[in-house]
Tab-separated table of C-alpha atoms in Angstrom:
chain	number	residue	atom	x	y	z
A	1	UNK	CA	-27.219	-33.137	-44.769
A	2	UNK	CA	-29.092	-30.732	-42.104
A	3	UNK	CA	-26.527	-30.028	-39.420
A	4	UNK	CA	-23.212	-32.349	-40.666
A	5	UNK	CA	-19.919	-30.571	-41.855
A	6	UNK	CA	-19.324	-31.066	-45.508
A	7	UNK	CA	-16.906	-33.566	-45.164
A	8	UNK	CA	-18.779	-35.787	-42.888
A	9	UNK	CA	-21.365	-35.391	-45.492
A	10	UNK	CA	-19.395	-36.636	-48.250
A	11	UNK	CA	-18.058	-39.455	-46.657
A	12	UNK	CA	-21.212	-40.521	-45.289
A	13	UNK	CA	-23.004	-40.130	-48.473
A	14	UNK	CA	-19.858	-42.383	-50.099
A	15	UNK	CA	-20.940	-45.188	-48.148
A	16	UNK	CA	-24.495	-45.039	-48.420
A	17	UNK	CA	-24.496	-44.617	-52.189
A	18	UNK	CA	-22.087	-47.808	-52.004
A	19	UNK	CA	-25.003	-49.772	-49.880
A	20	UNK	CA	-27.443	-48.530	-52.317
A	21	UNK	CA	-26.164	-49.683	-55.251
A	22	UNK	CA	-25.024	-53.061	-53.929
A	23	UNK	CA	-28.808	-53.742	-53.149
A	24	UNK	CA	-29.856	-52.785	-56.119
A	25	UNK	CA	-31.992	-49.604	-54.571
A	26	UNK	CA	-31.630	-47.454	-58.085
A	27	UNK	CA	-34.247	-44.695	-57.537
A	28	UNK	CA	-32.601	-44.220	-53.935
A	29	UNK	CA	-29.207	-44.330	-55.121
A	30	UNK	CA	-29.494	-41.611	-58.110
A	31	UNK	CA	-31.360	-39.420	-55.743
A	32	UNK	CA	-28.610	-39.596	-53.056
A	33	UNK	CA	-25.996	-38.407	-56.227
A	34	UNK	CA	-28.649	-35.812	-56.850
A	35	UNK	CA	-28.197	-34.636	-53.622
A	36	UNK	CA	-24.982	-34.532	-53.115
A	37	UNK	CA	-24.948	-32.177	-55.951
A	38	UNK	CA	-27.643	-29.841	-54.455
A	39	UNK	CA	-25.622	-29.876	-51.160
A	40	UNK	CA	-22.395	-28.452	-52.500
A	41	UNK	CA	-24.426	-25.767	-54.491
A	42	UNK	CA	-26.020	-24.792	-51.022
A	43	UNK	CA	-22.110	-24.652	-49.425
A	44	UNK	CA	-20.964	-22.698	-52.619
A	45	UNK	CA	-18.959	-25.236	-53.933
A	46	UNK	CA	-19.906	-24.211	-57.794
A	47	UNK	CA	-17.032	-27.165	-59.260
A	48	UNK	CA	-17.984	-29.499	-56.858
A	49	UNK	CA	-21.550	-29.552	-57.767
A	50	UNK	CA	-20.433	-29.599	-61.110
A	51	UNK	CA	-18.688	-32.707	-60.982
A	52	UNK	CA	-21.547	-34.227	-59.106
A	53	UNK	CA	-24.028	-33.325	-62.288
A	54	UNK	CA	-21.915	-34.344	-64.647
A	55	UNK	CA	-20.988	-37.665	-62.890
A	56	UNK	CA	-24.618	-38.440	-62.416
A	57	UNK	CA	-25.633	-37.891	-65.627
A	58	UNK	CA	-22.686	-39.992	-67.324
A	59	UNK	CA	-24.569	-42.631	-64.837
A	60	UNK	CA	-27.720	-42.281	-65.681
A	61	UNK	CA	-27.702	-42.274	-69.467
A	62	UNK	CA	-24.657	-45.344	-69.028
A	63	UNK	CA	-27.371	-46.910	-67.104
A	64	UNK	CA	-30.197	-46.253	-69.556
A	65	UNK	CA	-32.416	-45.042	-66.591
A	66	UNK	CA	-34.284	-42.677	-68.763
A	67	UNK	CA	-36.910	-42.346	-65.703
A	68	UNK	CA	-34.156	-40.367	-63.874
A	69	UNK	CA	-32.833	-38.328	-66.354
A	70	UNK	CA	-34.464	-35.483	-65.316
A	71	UNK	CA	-31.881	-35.715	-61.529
A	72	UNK	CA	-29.206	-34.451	-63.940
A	73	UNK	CA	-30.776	-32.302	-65.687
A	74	UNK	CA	-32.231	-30.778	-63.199
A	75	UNK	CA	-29.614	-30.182	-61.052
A	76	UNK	CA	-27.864	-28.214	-63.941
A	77	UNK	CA	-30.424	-25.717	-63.763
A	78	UNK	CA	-29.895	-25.377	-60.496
A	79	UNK	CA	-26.368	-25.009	-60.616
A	80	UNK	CA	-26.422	-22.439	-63.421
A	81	UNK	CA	-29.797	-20.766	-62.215
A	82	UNK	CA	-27.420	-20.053	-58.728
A	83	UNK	CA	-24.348	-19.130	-61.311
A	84	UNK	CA	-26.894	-16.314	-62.805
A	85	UNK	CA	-26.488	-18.214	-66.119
A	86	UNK	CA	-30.524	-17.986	-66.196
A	87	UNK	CA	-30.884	-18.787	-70.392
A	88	UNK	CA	-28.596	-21.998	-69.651
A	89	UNK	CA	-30.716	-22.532	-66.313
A	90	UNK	CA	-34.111	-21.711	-68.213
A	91	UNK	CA	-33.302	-24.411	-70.783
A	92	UNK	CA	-32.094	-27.583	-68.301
A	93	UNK	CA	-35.734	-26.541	-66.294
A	94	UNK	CA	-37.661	-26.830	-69.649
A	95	UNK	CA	-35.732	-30.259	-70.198
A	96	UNK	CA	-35.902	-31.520	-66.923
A	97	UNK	CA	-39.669	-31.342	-67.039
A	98	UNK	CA	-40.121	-33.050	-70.285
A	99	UNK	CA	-37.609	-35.969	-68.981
A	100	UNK	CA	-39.398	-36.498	-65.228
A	101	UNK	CA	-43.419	-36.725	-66.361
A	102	UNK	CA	-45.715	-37.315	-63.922
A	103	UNK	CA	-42.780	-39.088	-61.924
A	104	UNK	CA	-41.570	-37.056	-59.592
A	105	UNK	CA	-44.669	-34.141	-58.794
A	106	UNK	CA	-42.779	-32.369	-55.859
A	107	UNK	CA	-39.724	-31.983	-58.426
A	108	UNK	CA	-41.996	-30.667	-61.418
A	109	UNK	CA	-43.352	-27.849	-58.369
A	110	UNK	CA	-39.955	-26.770	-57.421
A	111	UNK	CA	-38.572	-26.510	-61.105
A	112	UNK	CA	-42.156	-24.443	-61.130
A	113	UNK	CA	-40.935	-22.075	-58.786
A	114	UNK	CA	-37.438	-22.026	-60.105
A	115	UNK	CA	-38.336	-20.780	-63.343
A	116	UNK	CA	-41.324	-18.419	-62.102
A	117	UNK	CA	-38.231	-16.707	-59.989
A	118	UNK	CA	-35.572	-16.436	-62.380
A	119	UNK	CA	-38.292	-14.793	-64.791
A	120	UNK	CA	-39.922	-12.149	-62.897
A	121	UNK	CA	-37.996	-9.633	-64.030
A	122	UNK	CA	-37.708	-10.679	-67.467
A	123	UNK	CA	-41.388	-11.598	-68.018
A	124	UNK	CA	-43.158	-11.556	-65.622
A	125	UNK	CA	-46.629	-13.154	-67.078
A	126	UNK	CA	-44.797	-15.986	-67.819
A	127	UNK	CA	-43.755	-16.244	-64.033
A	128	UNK	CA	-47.253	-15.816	-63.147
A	129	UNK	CA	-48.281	-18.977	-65.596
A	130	UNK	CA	-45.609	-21.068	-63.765
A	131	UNK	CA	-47.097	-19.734	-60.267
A	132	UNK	CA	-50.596	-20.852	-61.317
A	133	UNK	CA	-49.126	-24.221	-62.596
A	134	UNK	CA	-47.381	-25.070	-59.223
A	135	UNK	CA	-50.728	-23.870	-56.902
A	136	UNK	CA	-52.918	-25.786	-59.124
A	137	UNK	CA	-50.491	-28.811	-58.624
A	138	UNK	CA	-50.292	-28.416	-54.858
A	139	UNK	CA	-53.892	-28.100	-54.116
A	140	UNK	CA	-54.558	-31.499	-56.249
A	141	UNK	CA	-51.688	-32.799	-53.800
A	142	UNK	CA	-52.539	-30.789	-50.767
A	143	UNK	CA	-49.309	-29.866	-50.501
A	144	UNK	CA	-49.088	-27.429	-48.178
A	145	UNK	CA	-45.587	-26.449	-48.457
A	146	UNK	CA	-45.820	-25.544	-51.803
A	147	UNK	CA	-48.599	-24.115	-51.659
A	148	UNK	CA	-47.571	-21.328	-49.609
A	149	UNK	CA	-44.443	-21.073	-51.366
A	150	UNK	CA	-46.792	-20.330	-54.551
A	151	UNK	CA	-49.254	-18.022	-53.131
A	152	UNK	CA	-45.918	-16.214	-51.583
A	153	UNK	CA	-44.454	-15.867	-55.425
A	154	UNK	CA	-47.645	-15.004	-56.789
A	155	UNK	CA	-48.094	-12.100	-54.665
A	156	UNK	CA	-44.485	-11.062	-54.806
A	157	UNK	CA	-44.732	-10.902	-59.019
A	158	UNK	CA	-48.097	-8.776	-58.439
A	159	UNK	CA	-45.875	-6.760	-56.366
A	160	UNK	CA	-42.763	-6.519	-59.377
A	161	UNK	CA	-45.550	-5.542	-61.748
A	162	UNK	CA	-47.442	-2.832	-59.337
A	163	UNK	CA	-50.679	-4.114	-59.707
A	164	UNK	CA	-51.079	-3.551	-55.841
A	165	UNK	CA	-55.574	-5.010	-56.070
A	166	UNK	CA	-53.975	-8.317	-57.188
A	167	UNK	CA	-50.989	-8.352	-54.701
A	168	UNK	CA	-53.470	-7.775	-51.590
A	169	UNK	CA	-55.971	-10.456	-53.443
A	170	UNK	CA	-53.321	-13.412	-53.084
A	171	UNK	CA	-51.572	-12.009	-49.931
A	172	UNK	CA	-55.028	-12.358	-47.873
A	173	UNK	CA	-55.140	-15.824	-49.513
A	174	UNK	CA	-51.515	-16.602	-48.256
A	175	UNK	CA	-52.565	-14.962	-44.650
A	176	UNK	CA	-55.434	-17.057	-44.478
A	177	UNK	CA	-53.600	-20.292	-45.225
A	178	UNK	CA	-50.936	-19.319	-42.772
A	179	UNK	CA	-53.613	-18.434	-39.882
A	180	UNK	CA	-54.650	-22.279	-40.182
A	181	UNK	CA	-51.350	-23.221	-38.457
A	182	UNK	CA	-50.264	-26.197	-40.587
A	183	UNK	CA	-47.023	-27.228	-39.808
A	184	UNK	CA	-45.887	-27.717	-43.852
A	185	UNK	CA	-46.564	-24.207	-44.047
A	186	UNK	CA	-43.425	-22.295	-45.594
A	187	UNK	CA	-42.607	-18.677	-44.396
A	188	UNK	CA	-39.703	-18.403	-47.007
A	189	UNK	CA	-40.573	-15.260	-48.912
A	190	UNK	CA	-42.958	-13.687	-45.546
A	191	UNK	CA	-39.862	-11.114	-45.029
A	192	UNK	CA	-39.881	-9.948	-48.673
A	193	UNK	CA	-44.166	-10.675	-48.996
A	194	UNK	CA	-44.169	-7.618	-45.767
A	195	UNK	CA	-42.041	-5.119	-47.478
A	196	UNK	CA	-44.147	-5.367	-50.746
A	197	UNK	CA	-47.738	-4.433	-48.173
A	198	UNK	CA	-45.371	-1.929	-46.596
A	199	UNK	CA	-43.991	-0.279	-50.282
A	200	UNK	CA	-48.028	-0.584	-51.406
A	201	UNK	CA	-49.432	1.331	-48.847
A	202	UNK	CA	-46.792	3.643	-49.178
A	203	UNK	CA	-44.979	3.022	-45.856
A	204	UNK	CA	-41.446	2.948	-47.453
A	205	UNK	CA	-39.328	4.116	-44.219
A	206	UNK	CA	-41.364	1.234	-42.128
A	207	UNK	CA	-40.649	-1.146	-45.523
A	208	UNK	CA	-36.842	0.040	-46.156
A	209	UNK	CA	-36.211	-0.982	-42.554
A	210	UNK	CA	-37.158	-4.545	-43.292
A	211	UNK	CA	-34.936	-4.743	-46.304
């Protein structure tokens, strides 16, 4: 899935969901489908993914494995959260965590994050209640990952609604988690995190040139 062309991927994945399901390997074998989905998405292949969602989720409910409804579901909002269709994508997220429980935790953080991003704009204290929901989550866990992926979208909606005392509150709190060198630790929104300190302390030609 990391460095394979998408055909490779495919037919791999064909095989090994065939293995799966002839041992009897369920959760392993709807999470591979899952994936499959999420990989197209991330190669732009909106149909493709499509057909993998819908597929899965004809399995699934077929199946009567009710613990893994949420795959499906979730993976629509991903689809149509990356499709810009965020009230359709907003809706799937707010079903997909009702389906998984306390199943699947590192699922319930990401569809945290999902929904905290595709509402910053739109309301932003909302976002900031999903934010809180997925650090509170990943402390309990000591997830570092996610975590720093929180802190990161925390700060960045302090940034969105200008309260600049907040923003540098959480950054130092992101700094200081990144200065403990943890491997886990995610750098995905450092470039954005850097133009937001830049744009606050009112060094815009310094923060335009890392846009």
């Amino acid at each position: 899935f990391v460095n394979g062309s998408p055909d490779a991927v495919y037919g791999f994945a064909e095989e090994y969901s065939k293995d799966l399901h002839e041992k009897g390997y369920m959760m392993l074998y709807y999470k591979l489908l899952s994936n499959k989905g999420f990989y197209a998405l991330r190669h732009n292949q909106f149909y493709r993914a499509i057909h993998f969602a819908e597929a899965l989720d004809h399995e699934v409910r077929e199946d009567g494995a009710s613990d893994y409804y949420y795959l499906a579901t979730g993976l629509y909002g991903d689809i149509y959260s990356n499709s810009h269709n965020k009230g359709r994508a907003e809706r799937y997220f707010m079903q997909a965590l009702e389906e998984v429980g306390d199943r699947d935790v590192k699922f319930t953080m990401r569809v945290y994050l999902y929904l905290a991003e595709m509402l910053c704009l739109k309301d932003s204290q909302k976002a900031l209640e999903w934010t809180d929901k997925s650090i509170s989550t990943s402390k309990e866990l000591n997830n570092i990952d996610y975590l720093s992926q929180s802190l990161a979208m925390k700060a960045y909606l302090f940034f969105i609604i200008g309260d600049a005392q907040q923003f540098s509150q959480v950054y130092r709190q992101y700094l200081d988690l990144r200065s403990k060198g943890i491997r886990e630790f995610n750098r995905r929104y450092e470039n954005i995190l850097e133009v937001a300190r830049l744009a606050f302390d009112k060094d815009y030609e310094s923060a335009m040139d890392k846009v």
